[in-house]
Amino acid sequence: MRWTTDQVDPKDRFDYWREVRSKGLFGATAELDREHRPRFSGKFSLRKIGSAGLIGLRASSYHVERSASDIANAPSNSLCICQQLGGGGWFRVRTVDDFHIVGGSFGTSYSDLPYHTVPIAAEGFDLRILKVPAADIGVPESRLHDLVLKPFGDHPALTPLLESCFTDLTEADDDSDPAATKALVQALTHLALIERGVVRPTSRVAQYAVRAGRLSLARRLMARHIAEPQLSPAFIASQLAISVRHLHVLFEETSMSFSQTVTALRIERSRRLLREAPAMTVAETAFASGFDSLATFYRIFRAAQGITPGDFREAAMRRNMA
């Protein structure tokens, strides 16, 4: 579901956002000075992943409060994992604890605890939230109930793993494997709970979540450096601060090994360049995709696609002109 205030008359936009989006979906009270309401704008998205929900929110500045009465009227009983994408936010919990979550940072909380928040930047809110029902998490619900909103900080090594899995989940679409997206939700949840001390780092579920996070990040690092011929297991392992053997073990649990994944990424990049960069020669495409020789590129491309790179480009051009 995607929605924007562009669908509502300017004079009614904030009132609609307050009643339908803030109160109806989040069980929170939104406030904005009346003179600023005609300039209010917001975008909202919601994707269901099993019983969890992935929410994207971008809106101009306003105050948000989830009070005791809001919680009584709309209990959620969920774990919330929030990432500030831009600007950051000011928060108050328990009436005395003030803190900021800066852009790019994560915070976690139990949904049915009071808080008050407002953006700290002029551009307003820009965040994404994963809400996971407590019943689906697999830990005693009582251990979640005291999780007041708190920014990440106790286990900084977990942050890049969480960020990579969060990005994977955001990039997944309706054609993605439902089992894979549910596994991402589970990994994200457990990574967040390791950080909050609810899940022991040495437990089986924690080890699985860390492996999933490292595999996600390894693939992103590989894609980021795919044009470099010297891309190697040793380089990726060093970026993850793990051994090369551990890296290979991560890929042993998937359908493709490290080297097969590298080849697939290079073929994918070369296909995109052949379609979208007609000014590049086939040789330039090969080297820009990380292949160390033109002969190797032709051999691997033809084995994967059944045709030569030149024939693939001609077919793509014919489709574009049709």
PDB file of C-alpha atoms in Angstrom:
ATOM      1  CA  MET A   1       0.000   0.000   0.000  1.00  0.00           C
ATOM      2  CA  ARG A   2       1.315   3.440  -0.968  1.00  0.00           C
ATOM      3  CA  TRP A   3      -0.297   6.750  -0.159  1.00  0.00           C
ATOM      4  CA  THR A   4       0.591  10.441  -0.464  1.00  0.00           C
ATOM      5  CA  THR A   5      -1.048  13.655   0.707  1.00  0.00           C
ATOM      6  CA  ASP A   6      -1.156  14.721  -2.961  1.00  0.00           C
ATOM      7  CA  GLN A   7      -4.406  12.766  -3.055  1.00  0.00           C
ATOM      8  CA  VAL A   8      -6.051  15.135  -0.557  1.00  0.00           C
ATOM      9  CA  ASP A   9      -7.014  18.794  -0.762  1.00  0.00           C
ATOM     10  CA  PRO A  10      -4.239  20.924   0.839  1.00  0.00           C
ATOM     11  CA  LYS A  11      -6.513  22.318   3.527  1.00  0.00           C
ATOM     12  CA  ASP A  12      -7.420  18.779   4.665  1.00  0.00           C
ATOM     13  CA  ARG A  13      -4.032  17.065   4.345  1.00  0.00           C
ATOM     14  CA  PHE A  14      -2.810  17.244   7.910  1.00  0.00           C
ATOM     15  CA  ASP A  15      -6.222  16.424   9.388  1.00  0.00           C
ATOM     16  CA  TYR A  16      -6.422  13.348   7.170  1.00  0.00           C
ATOM     17  CA  TRP A  17      -2.854  12.338   8.047  1.00  0.00           C
ATOM     18  CA  ARG A  18      -3.552  12.802  11.758  1.00  0.00           C
ATOM     19  CA  GLU A  19      -6.762  10.790  11.825  1.00  0.00           C
ATOM     20  CA  VAL A  20      -6.131   8.056   9.248  1.00  0.00           C
ATOM     21  CA  ARG A  21      -2.365   7.574   9.135  1.00  0.00           C
ATOM     22  CA  SER A  22      -1.108   8.612  12.565  1.00  0.00           C
ATOM     23  CA  LYS A  23      -4.028   7.597  14.740  1.00  0.00           C
ATOM     24  CA  GLY A  24      -5.511   4.855  12.576  1.00  0.00           C
ATOM     25  CA  LEU A  25      -2.306   3.003  11.670  1.00  0.00           C
ATOM     26  CA  PHE A  26       0.151   3.933  14.422  1.00  0.00           C
ATOM     27  CA  GLY A  27      -2.155   4.597  17.345  1.00  0.00           C
ATOM     28  CA  ALA A  28      -0.386   7.914  17.928  1.00  0.00           C
ATOM     29  CA  THR A  29      -1.457  11.538  18.282  1.00  0.00           C
ATOM     30  CA  ALA A  30      -0.106  13.990  15.693  1.00  0.00           C
ATOM     31  CA  GLU A  31      -0.042  17.748  16.289  1.00  0.00           C
ATOM     32  CA  LEU A  32       0.910  20.716  14.100  1.00  0.00           C
ATOM     33  CA  ASP A  33       0.261  24.433  14.512  1.00  0.00           C
ATOM     34  CA  ARG A  34      -2.774  25.379  12.465  1.00  0.00           C
ATOM     35  CA  GLU A  35      -0.941  27.991  10.395  1.00  0.00           C
ATOM     36  CA  HIS A  36       1.518  25.339   9.139  1.00  0.00           C
ATOM     37  CA  ARG A  37      -1.066  22.722   8.185  1.00  0.00           C
ATOM     38  CA  PRO A  38      -1.783  23.919   4.601  1.00  0.00           C
ATOM     39  CA  ARG A  39       1.902  23.333   3.740  1.00  0.00           C
ATOM     40  CA  PHE A  40       2.012  19.849   5.232  1.00  0.00           C
ATOM     41  CA  SER A  41       2.991  16.940   2.962  1.00  0.00           C
ATOM     42  CA  GLY A  42       3.621  13.285   3.568  1.00  0.00           C
ATOM     43  CA  LYS A  43       4.194   9.933   1.909  1.00  0.00           C
ATOM     44  CA  PHE A  44       3.492   6.561   3.440  1.00  0.00           C
ATOM     45  CA  SER A  45       3.973   2.935   2.402  1.00  0.00           C
ATOM     46  CA  LEU A  46       3.128  -0.358   4.059  1.00  0.00           C
ATOM     47  CA  ARG A  47       4.086  -3.857   2.939  1.00  0.00           C
ATOM     48  CA  LYS A  48       2.954  -6.933   4.812  1.00  0.00           C
ATOM     49  CA  ILE A  49       5.513  -9.699   5.285  1.00  0.00           C
ATOM     50  CA  GLY A  50       3.603 -12.472   6.949  1.00  0.00           C
ATOM     51  CA  SER A  51       2.226 -10.877  10.094  1.00  0.00           C
ATOM     52  CA  ALA A  52       5.000  -8.242  10.210  1.00  0.00           C
ATOM     53  CA  GLY A  53       4.776  -4.858   8.517  1.00  0.00           C
ATOM     54  CA  LEU A  54       7.473  -2.823   6.757  1.00  0.00           C
ATOM     55  CA  ILE A  55       6.589   0.869   6.880  1.00  0.00           C
ATOM     56  CA  GLY A  56       8.136   3.763   5.012  1.00  0.00           C
ATOM     57  CA  LEU A  57       7.320   7.307   6.122  1.00  0.00           C
ATOM     58  CA  ARG A  58       8.440  10.670   4.811  1.00  0.00           C
ATOM     59  CA  ALA A  59       6.664  13.821   5.955  1.00  0.00           C
ATOM     60  CA  SER A  60       7.191  17.453   6.803  1.00  0.00           C
ATOM     61  CA  SER A  61       7.736  18.278  10.454  1.00  0.00           C
ATOM     62  CA  TYR A  62       5.086  17.736  13.137  1.00  0.00           C
ATOM     63  CA  HIS A  63       4.907  16.434  16.712  1.00  0.00           C
ATOM     64  CA  VAL A  64       4.028  12.807  17.451  1.00  0.00           C
ATOM     65  CA  GLU A  65       3.051  11.385  20.831  1.00  0.00           C
ATOM     66  CA  ARG A  66       1.980   7.887  21.799  1.00  0.00           C
ATOM     67  CA  SER A  67       0.414   8.424  25.183  1.00  0.00           C
ATOM     68  CA  ALA A  68      -0.977   5.972  27.716  1.00  0.00           C
ATOM     69  CA  SER A  69      -4.492   6.646  26.409  1.00  0.00           C
ATOM     70  CA  ASP A  70      -3.327   6.092  22.808  1.00  0.00           C
ATOM     71  CA  ILE A  71      -1.859   2.751  23.844  1.00  0.00           C
ATOM     72  CA  ALA A  72      -5.047   1.761  25.680  1.00  0.00           C
ATOM     73  CA  ASN A  73      -7.132   2.606  22.601  1.00  0.00           C
ATOM     74  CA  ALA A  74      -4.826   0.922  20.072  1.00  0.00           C
ATOM     75  CA  PRO A  75      -2.506  -1.679  21.640  1.00  0.00           C
ATOM     76  CA  SER A  76       0.002  -3.186  19.204  1.00  0.00           C
ATOM     77  CA  ASN A  77       2.159  -5.625  21.225  1.00  0.00           C
ATOM     78  CA  SER A  78       5.007  -5.498  18.714  1.00  0.00           C
ATOM     79  CA  LEU A  79       8.722  -4.928  18.493  1.00  0.00           C
ATOM     80  CA  CYS A  80       9.557  -1.854  16.419  1.00  0.00           C
ATOM     81  CA  ILE A  81      12.904  -1.542  14.639  1.00  0.00           C
ATOM     82  CA  CYS A  82      13.328   1.953  13.229  1.00  0.00           C
ATOM     83  CA  GLN A  83      15.959   3.405  10.918  1.00  0.00           C
ATOM     84  CA  GLN A  84      16.258   7.166  10.531  1.00  0.00           C
ATOM     85  CA  LEU A  85      17.087   7.684   6.865  1.00  0.00           C
ATOM     86  CA  GLY A  86      17.590  11.432   6.935  1.00  0.00           C
ATOM     87  CA  GLY A  87      17.793  14.291   9.367  1.00  0.00           C
ATOM     88  CA  GLY A  88      17.125  12.394  12.555  1.00  0.00           C
ATOM     89  CA  GLY A  89      14.641  12.707  15.355  1.00  0.00           C
ATOM     90  CA  TRP A  90      14.403  13.979  18.927  1.00  0.00           C
ATOM     91  CA  PHE A  91      12.724  11.626  21.381  1.00  0.00           C
ATOM     92  CA  ARG A  92      11.495  11.734  24.946  1.00  0.00           C
ATOM     93  CA  VAL A  93      10.542   8.581  26.840  1.00  0.00           C
ATOM     94  CA  ARG A  94       9.513   8.159  30.457  1.00  0.00           C
ATOM     95  CA  THR A  95       9.089  11.984  30.652  1.00  0.00           C
ATOM     96  CA  VAL A  96      12.771  12.487  31.512  1.00  0.00           C
ATOM     97  CA  ASP A  97      14.945  10.665  28.969  1.00  0.00           C
ATOM     98  CA  ASP A  98      15.764  12.893  25.988  1.00  0.00           C
ATOM     99  CA  PHE A  99      17.957  11.712  23.119  1.00  0.00           C
ATOM    100  CA  HIS A 100      18.480  12.014  19.375  1.00  0.00           C
ATOM    101  CA  ILE A 101      18.573   9.291  16.725  1.00  0.00           C
ATOM    102  CA  VAL A 102      20.635  10.742  13.901  1.00  0.00           C
ATOM    103  CA  GLY A 103      20.191  10.032  10.204  1.00  0.00           C
ATOM    104  CA  GLY A 104      21.304   6.538   9.257  1.00  0.00           C
ATOM    105  CA  SER A 105      20.987   5.216  12.820  1.00  0.00           C
ATOM    106  CA  PHE A 106      18.695   2.553  14.261  1.00  0.00           C
ATOM    107  CA  GLY A 107      16.461   2.440  17.287  1.00  0.00           C
ATOM    108  CA  THR A 108      14.362  -0.318  18.834  1.00  0.00           C
ATOM    109  CA  SER A 109      11.408  -0.303  21.173  1.00  0.00           C
ATOM    110  CA  TYR A 110       8.350  -2.133  22.377  1.00  0.00           C
ATOM    111  CA  SER A 111       5.336  -0.568  20.686  1.00  0.00           C
ATOM    112  CA  ASP A 112       3.134  -0.137  23.774  1.00  0.00           C
ATOM    113  CA  LEU A 113       5.297   2.279  25.724  1.00  0.00           C
ATOM    114  CA  PRO A 114       4.762   6.072  25.693  1.00  0.00           C
ATOM    115  CA  TYR A 115       7.047   8.393  23.745  1.00  0.00           C
ATOM    116  CA  HIS A 116       7.132  11.863  22.182  1.00  0.00           C
ATOM    117  CA  THR A 117       9.095  12.691  19.032  1.00  0.00           C
ATOM    118  CA  VAL A 118       9.728  15.493  16.556  1.00  0.00           C
ATOM    119  CA  PRO A 119      12.242  15.741  13.677  1.00  0.00           C
ATOM    120  CA  ILE A 120      15.465  17.602  14.431  1.00  0.00           C
ATOM    121  CA  ALA A 121      15.897  18.743  10.804  1.00  0.00           C
ATOM    122  CA  ALA A 122      13.792  21.162   8.790  1.00  0.00           C
ATOM    123  CA  GLU A 123      12.970  18.543   6.155  1.00  0.00           C
ATOM    124  CA  GLY A 124      10.944  16.524   8.665  1.00  0.00           C
ATOM    125  CA  PHE A 125      10.549  12.767   9.046  1.00  0.00           C
ATOM    126  CA  ASP A 126      12.324  10.244   6.824  1.00  0.00           C
ATOM    127  CA  LEU A 127      12.375   6.755   8.267  1.00  0.00           C
ATOM    128  CA  ARG A 128      11.431   3.141   7.845  1.00  0.00           C
ATOM    129  CA  ILE A 129      10.046   0.881  10.536  1.00  0.00           C
ATOM    130  CA  LEU A 130       9.739  -2.868  10.829  1.00  0.00           C
ATOM    131  CA  LYS A 131       6.922  -3.909  13.197  1.00  0.00           C
ATOM    132  CA  VAL A 132       7.023  -7.535  14.312  1.00  0.00           C
ATOM    133  CA  PRO A 133       4.235  -8.969  16.505  1.00  0.00           C
ATOM    134  CA  ALA A 134       5.586 -10.125  19.858  1.00  0.00           C
ATOM    135  CA  ALA A 135       3.871 -13.490  19.409  1.00  0.00           C
ATOM    136  CA  ASP A 136       6.067 -14.220  16.355  1.00  0.00           C
ATOM    137  CA  ILE A 137       9.429 -13.448  17.919  1.00  0.00           C
ATOM    138  CA  GLY A 138      10.051 -16.595  19.930  1.00  0.00           C
ATOM    139  CA  VAL A 139      11.098 -15.016  23.229  1.00  0.00           C
ATOM    140  CA  PRO A 140       8.925 -14.526  26.347  1.00  0.00           C
ATOM    141  CA  GLU A 141       6.771 -11.474  25.700  1.00  0.00           C
ATOM    142  CA  SER A 142       7.503 -10.170  29.187  1.00  0.00           C
ATOM    143  CA  ARG A 143      11.137  -9.643  28.105  1.00  0.00           C
ATOM    144  CA  LEU A 144       9.968  -7.167  25.449  1.00  0.00           C
ATOM    145  CA  HIS A 145       7.666  -5.059  27.588  1.00  0.00           C
ATOM    146  CA  ASP A 146      10.444  -2.967  29.153  1.00  0.00           C
ATOM    147  CA  LEU A 147      12.181  -2.113  25.878  1.00  0.00           C
ATOM    148  CA  VAL A 148      11.783   1.657  25.900  1.00  0.00           C
ATOM    149  CA  LEU A 149      12.929   3.352  22.731  1.00  0.00           C
ATOM    150  CA  LYS A 150      16.719   3.390  22.575  1.00  0.00           C
ATOM    151  CA  PRO A 151      19.225   4.069  19.793  1.00  0.00           C
ATOM    152  CA  PHE A 152      21.724   1.407  18.781  1.00  0.00           C
ATOM    153  CA  GLY A 153      25.120   1.748  20.394  1.00  0.00           C
ATOM    154  CA  ASP A 154      26.036  -1.165  22.655  1.00  0.00           C
ATOM    155  CA  HIS A 155      27.073  -3.514  19.824  1.00  0.00           C
ATOM    156  CA  PRO A 156      28.315  -1.360  16.915  1.00  0.00           C
ATOM    157  CA  ALA A 157      29.465  -4.420  14.929  1.00  0.00           C
ATOM    158  CA  LEU A 158      25.812  -5.420  14.509  1.00  0.00           C
ATOM    159  CA  THR A 159      24.795  -2.140  12.849  1.00  0.00           C
ATOM    160  CA  PRO A 160      26.154  -2.855   9.325  1.00  0.00           C
ATOM    161  CA  LEU A 161      24.585  -6.321   9.430  1.00  0.00           C
ATOM    162  CA  LEU A 162      21.217  -4.880  10.419  1.00  0.00           C
ATOM    163  CA  GLU A 163      21.478  -2.159   7.778  1.00  0.00           C
ATOM    164  CA  SER A 164      22.290  -4.667   5.028  1.00  0.00           C
ATOM    165  CA  CYS A 165      19.387  -6.956   5.951  1.00  0.00           C
ATOM    166  CA  PHE A 166      17.052  -3.951   6.217  1.00  0.00           C
ATOM    167  CA  THR A 167      18.066  -2.835   2.724  1.00  0.00           C
ATOM    168  CA  ASP A 168      17.542  -6.362   1.383  1.00  0.00           C
ATOM    169  CA  LEU A 169      14.064  -6.377   2.875  1.00  0.00           C
ATOM    170  CA  THR A 170      13.251  -2.942   1.439  1.00  0.00           C
ATOM    171  CA  GLU A 171      14.443  -3.968  -2.031  1.00  0.00           C
ATOM    172  CA  ALA A 172      12.416  -7.191  -2.043  1.00  0.00           C
ATOM    173  CA  ASP A 173       9.292  -7.027  -4.187  1.00  0.00           C
ATOM    174  CA  ASP A 174       6.117  -9.034  -4.675  1.00  0.00           C
ATOM    175  CA  ASP A 175       8.013 -11.597  -6.763  1.00  0.00           C
ATOM    176  CA  SER A 176      10.557 -12.292  -4.036  1.00  0.00           C
ATOM    177  CA  ASP A 177      10.613 -15.653  -2.281  1.00  0.00           C
ATOM    178  CA  PRO A 178       8.219 -15.327   0.710  1.00  0.00           C
ATOM    179  CA  ALA A 179      10.356 -17.704   2.768  1.00  0.00           C
ATOM    180  CA  ALA A 180      13.449 -15.572   2.119  1.00  0.00           C
ATOM    181  CA  THR A 181      11.729 -12.327   3.142  1.00  0.00           C
ATOM    182  CA  LYS A 182      10.348 -13.932   6.314  1.00  0.00           C
ATOM    183  CA  ALA A 183      13.859 -15.173   7.113  1.00  0.00           C
ATOM    184  CA  LEU A 184      15.124 -11.596   6.737  1.00  0.00           C
ATOM    185  CA  VAL A 185      12.471 -10.377   9.194  1.00  0.00           C
ATOM    186  CA  GLN A 186      13.558 -13.053  11.660  1.00  0.00           C
ATOM    187  CA  ALA A 187      17.243 -12.169  11.263  1.00  0.00           C
ATOM    188  CA  LEU A 188      16.536  -8.447  11.699  1.00  0.00           C
ATOM    189  CA  THR A 189      14.464  -9.105  14.796  1.00  0.00           C
ATOM    190  CA  HIS A 190      17.109 -11.238  16.459  1.00  0.00           C
ATOM    191  CA  LEU A 191      19.945  -8.856  15.563  1.00  0.00           C
ATOM    192  CA  ALA A 192      18.008  -6.049  17.236  1.00  0.00           C
ATOM    193  CA  LEU A 193      17.322  -8.180  20.307  1.00  0.00           C
ATOM    194  CA  ILE A 194      20.982  -9.171  20.618  1.00  0.00           C
ATOM    195  CA  GLU A 195      21.750  -5.451  20.753  1.00  0.00           C
ATOM    196  CA  ARG A 196      19.132  -4.925  23.468  1.00  0.00           C
ATOM    197  CA  GLY A 197      20.365  -7.891  25.541  1.00  0.00           C
ATOM    198  CA  VAL A 198      17.181  -9.925  25.129  1.00  0.00           C
ATOM    199  CA  VAL A 199      18.825 -12.615  22.961  1.00  0.00           C
ATOM    200  CA  ARG A 200      22.149 -14.048  24.161  1.00  0.00           C
ATOM    201  CA  PRO A 201      24.940 -13.591  21.553  1.00  0.00           C
ATOM    202  CA  THR A 202      25.995 -17.218  22.046  1.00  0.00           C
ATOM    203  CA  SER A 203      22.507 -18.658  21.484  1.00  0.00           C
ATOM    204  CA  ARG A 204      21.581 -20.621  18.385  1.00  0.00           C
ATOM    205  CA  VAL A 205      19.132 -17.971  17.120  1.00  0.00           C
ATOM    206  CA  ALA A 206      21.748 -15.242  17.612  1.00  0.00           C
ATOM    207  CA  GLN A 207      24.362 -17.176  15.673  1.00  0.00           C
ATOM    208  CA  TYR A 208      21.900 -17.771  12.849  1.00  0.00           C
ATOM    209  CA  ALA A 209      20.990 -14.066  12.738  1.00  0.00           C
ATOM    210  CA  VAL A 210      24.647 -12.989  12.657  1.00  0.00           C
ATOM    211  CA  ARG A 211      25.353 -15.487   9.854  1.00  0.00           C
ATOM    212  CA  ALA A 212      22.394 -14.154   7.879  1.00  0.00           C
ATOM    213  CA  GLY A 213      23.578 -10.579   8.406  1.00  0.00           C
ATOM    214  CA  ARG A 214      27.127 -11.388   7.365  1.00  0.00           C
ATOM    215  CA  LEU A 215      25.934 -13.203   4.243  1.00  0.00           C
ATOM    216  CA  SER A 216      23.746 -10.233   3.302  1.00  0.00           C
ATOM    217  CA  LEU A 217      26.614  -7.802   3.828  1.00  0.00           C
ATOM    218  CA  ALA A 218      29.080 -10.056   1.981  1.00  0.00           C
ATOM    219  CA  ARG A 219      26.838 -10.033  -1.088  1.00  0.00           C
ATOM    220  CA  ARG A 220      26.523  -6.243  -0.933  1.00  0.00           C
ATOM    221  CA  LEU A 221      30.277  -5.812  -0.653  1.00  0.00           C
ATOM    222  CA  MET A 222      30.759  -8.168  -3.590  1.00  0.00           C
ATOM    223  CA  ALA A 223      28.298  -6.184  -5.707  1.00  0.00           C
ATOM    224  CA  ARG A 224      29.983  -2.921  -4.688  1.00  0.00           C
ATOM    225  CA  HIS A 225      33.425  -4.184  -5.771  1.00  0.00           C
ATOM    226  CA  ILE A 226      32.344  -6.427  -8.643  1.00  0.00           C
ATOM    227  CA  ALA A 227      34.178  -4.343 -11.273  1.00  0.00           C
ATOM    228  CA  GLU A 228      37.511  -5.028  -9.557  1.00  0.00           C
ATOM    229  CA  PRO A 229      39.291  -8.096 -11.025  1.00  0.00           C
ATOM    230  CA  GLN A 230      41.142  -8.625  -7.734  1.00  0.00           C
ATOM    231  CA  LEU A 231      37.885  -9.187  -5.809  1.00  0.00           C
ATOM    232  CA  SER A 232      38.647 -12.201  -3.639  1.00  0.00           C
ATOM    233  CA  PRO A 233      37.385 -14.161  -0.626  1.00  0.00           C
ATOM    234  CA  ALA A 234      40.269 -12.743   1.412  1.00  0.00           C
ATOM    235  CA  PHE A 235      39.192  -9.163   0.661  1.00  0.00           C
ATOM    236  CA  ILE A 236      35.530  -9.727   1.561  1.00  0.00           C
ATOM    237  CA  ALA A 237      36.458 -11.710   4.686  1.00  0.00           C
ATOM    238  CA  SER A 238      38.694  -8.852   5.831  1.00  0.00           C
ATOM    239  CA  GLN A 239      35.820  -6.377   5.373  1.00  0.00           C
ATOM    240  CA  LEU A 240      33.610  -8.587   7.553  1.00  0.00           C
ATOM    241  CA  ALA A 241      36.373  -9.228  10.108  1.00  0.00           C
ATOM    242  CA  ILE A 242      35.994 -12.996   9.733  1.00  0.00           C
ATOM    243  CA  SER A 243      38.225 -15.770   8.400  1.00  0.00           C
ATOM    244  CA  VAL A 244      38.177 -16.875   4.765  1.00  0.00           C
ATOM    245  CA  ARG A 245      37.024 -20.306   5.940  1.00  0.00           C
ATOM    246  CA  HIS A 246      34.091 -18.719   7.788  1.00  0.00           C
ATOM    247  CA  LEU A 247      33.187 -16.776   4.650  1.00  0.00           C
ATOM    248  CA  HIS A 248      33.075 -19.954   2.565  1.00  0.00           C
ATOM    249  CA  VAL A 249      30.925 -21.623   5.242  1.00  0.00           C
ATOM    250  CA  LEU A 250      28.388 -18.786   4.884  1.00  0.00           C
ATOM    251  CA  PHE A 251      28.043 -19.550   1.175  1.00  0.00           C
ATOM    252  CA  GLU A 252      27.985 -23.322   1.677  1.00  0.00           C
ATOM    253  CA  GLU A 253      24.518 -22.886   3.187  1.00  0.00           C
ATOM    254  CA  THR A 254      23.213 -21.179   0.016  1.00  0.00           C
ATOM    255  CA  SER A 255      22.549 -22.338  -3.547  1.00  0.00           C
ATOM    256  CA  MET A 256      25.777 -20.755  -4.891  1.00  0.00           C
ATOM    257  CA  SER A 257      29.373 -20.715  -3.711  1.00  0.00           C
ATOM    258  CA  PHE A 258      31.407 -17.524  -3.359  1.00  0.00           C
ATOM    259  CA  SER A 259      32.948 -17.880  -6.824  1.00  0.00           C
ATOM    260  CA  GLN A 260      29.593 -18.752  -8.418  1.00  0.00           C
ATOM    261  CA  THR A 261      28.055 -15.657  -6.805  1.00  0.00           C
ATOM    262  CA  VAL A 262      30.856 -13.463  -8.146  1.00  0.00           C
ATOM    263  CA  THR A 263      30.347 -14.875 -11.646  1.00  0.00           C
ATOM    264  CA  ALA A 264      26.584 -14.356 -11.467  1.00  0.00           C
ATOM    265  CA  LEU A 265      27.059 -10.739 -10.343  1.00  0.00           C
ATOM    266  CA  ARG A 266      29.519 -10.061 -13.152  1.00  0.00           C
ATOM    267  CA  ILE A 267      27.189 -11.563 -15.749  1.00  0.00           C
ATOM    268  CA  GLU A 268      24.323  -9.481 -14.353  1.00  0.00           C
ATOM    269  CA  ARG A 269      26.416  -6.295 -14.577  1.00  0.00           C
ATOM    270  CA  SER A 270      27.586  -7.084 -18.112  1.00  0.00           C
ATOM    271  CA  ARG A 271      23.997  -7.734 -19.237  1.00  0.00           C
ATOM    272  CA  ARG A 272      22.944  -4.346 -17.877  1.00  0.00           C
ATOM    273  CA  LEU A 273      25.839  -2.558 -19.567  1.00  0.00           C
ATOM    274  CA  LEU A 274      25.196  -4.309 -22.878  1.00  0.00           C
ATOM    275  CA  ARG A 275      21.566  -3.137 -22.734  1.00  0.00           C
ATOM    276  CA  GLU A 276      22.042   0.354 -21.314  1.00  0.00           C
ATOM    277  CA  ALA A 277      25.488   1.506 -22.502  1.00  0.00           C
ATOM    278  CA  PRO A 278      25.577   0.984 -26.303  1.00  0.00           C
ATOM    279  CA  ALA A 279      28.601   3.276 -26.654  1.00  0.00           C
ATOM    280  CA  MET A 280      30.768   0.832 -24.696  1.00  0.00           C
ATOM    281  CA  THR A 281      32.561  -1.831 -26.704  1.00  0.00           C
ATOM    282  CA  VAL A 282      32.192  -5.461 -25.694  1.00  0.00           C
ATOM    283  CA  ALA A 283      35.759  -5.397 -24.383  1.00  0.00           C
ATOM    284  CA  GLU A 284      35.044  -2.305 -22.275  1.00  0.00           C
ATOM    285  CA  THR A 285      31.931  -4.011 -20.941  1.00  0.00           C
ATOM    286  CA  ALA A 286      33.951  -7.095 -20.000  1.00  0.00           C
ATOM    287  CA  PHE A 287      36.579  -5.169 -18.058  1.00  0.00           C
ATOM    288  CA  ALA A 288      33.974  -2.874 -16.445  1.00  0.00           C
ATOM    289  CA  SER A 289      32.278  -6.030 -15.141  1.00  0.00           C
ATOM    290  CA  GLY A 290      35.449  -7.355 -13.527  1.00  0.00           C
ATOM    291  CA  PHE A 291      36.508  -9.966 -16.078  1.00  0.00           C
ATOM    292  CA  ASP A 292      40.285 -10.137 -16.448  1.00  0.00           C
ATOM    293  CA  SER A 293      40.270 -11.089 -20.140  1.00  0.00           C
ATOM    294  CA  LEU A 294      37.983 -10.802 -23.130  1.00  0.00           C
ATOM    295  CA  ALA A 295      38.279 -14.519 -23.875  1.00  0.00           C
ATOM    296  CA  THR A 296      37.139 -15.400 -20.355  1.00  0.00           C
ATOM    297  CA  PHE A 297      34.197 -13.015 -20.675  1.00  0.00           C
ATOM    298  CA  TYR A 298      33.048 -14.550 -23.976  1.00  0.00           C
ATOM    299  CA  ARG A 299      33.353 -18.082 -22.619  1.00  0.00           C
ATOM    300  CA  ILE A 300      31.491 -17.434 -19.368  1.00  0.00           C
ATOM    301  CA  PHE A 301      28.833 -15.180 -20.930  1.00  0.00           C
ATOM    302  CA  ARG A 302      28.013 -17.687 -23.636  1.00  0.00           C
ATOM    303  CA  ALA A 303      27.839 -20.538 -21.121  1.00  0.00           C
ATOM    304  CA  ALA A 304      25.415 -18.516 -18.994  1.00  0.00           C
ATOM    305  CA  GLN A 305      23.276 -16.903 -21.725  1.00  0.00           C
ATOM    306  CA  GLY A 306      23.556 -19.279 -24.658  1.00  0.00           C
ATOM    307  CA  ILE A 307      24.627 -16.482 -27.022  1.00  0.00           C
ATOM    308  CA  THR A 308      27.612 -14.165 -27.436  1.00  0.00           C
ATOM    309  CA  PRO A 309      27.691 -10.711 -25.810  1.00  0.00           C
ATOM    310  CA  GLY A 310      27.382  -9.070 -29.251  1.00  0.00           C
ATOM    311  CA  ASP A 311      24.298 -11.129 -30.150  1.00  0.00           C
ATOM    312  CA  PHE A 312      22.790 -10.326 -26.739  1.00  0.00           C
ATOM    313  CA  ARG A 313      23.259  -6.586 -27.363  1.00  0.00           C
ATOM    314  CA  GLU A 314      21.725  -6.783 -30.861  1.00  0.00           C
ATOM    315  CA  ALA A 315      18.709  -8.676 -29.524  1.00  0.00           C
ATOM    316  CA  ALA A 316      18.263  -6.088 -26.757  1.00  0.00           C
ATOM    317  CA  MET A 317      18.428  -3.229 -29.301  1.00  0.00           C
ATOM    318  CA  ARG A 318      15.811  -4.910 -31.491  1.00  0.00           C
ATOM    319  CA  ARG A 319      13.481  -5.281 -28.522  1.00  0.00           C
ATOM    320  CA  ASN A 320      13.924  -1.606 -27.652  1.00  0.00           C
ATOM    321  CA  MET A 321      13.053  -0.516 -31.193  1.00  0.00           C
ATOM    322  CA  ALA A 322      10.029  -2.807 -31.491  1.00  0.00           C
TER     323      ALA A 322
END
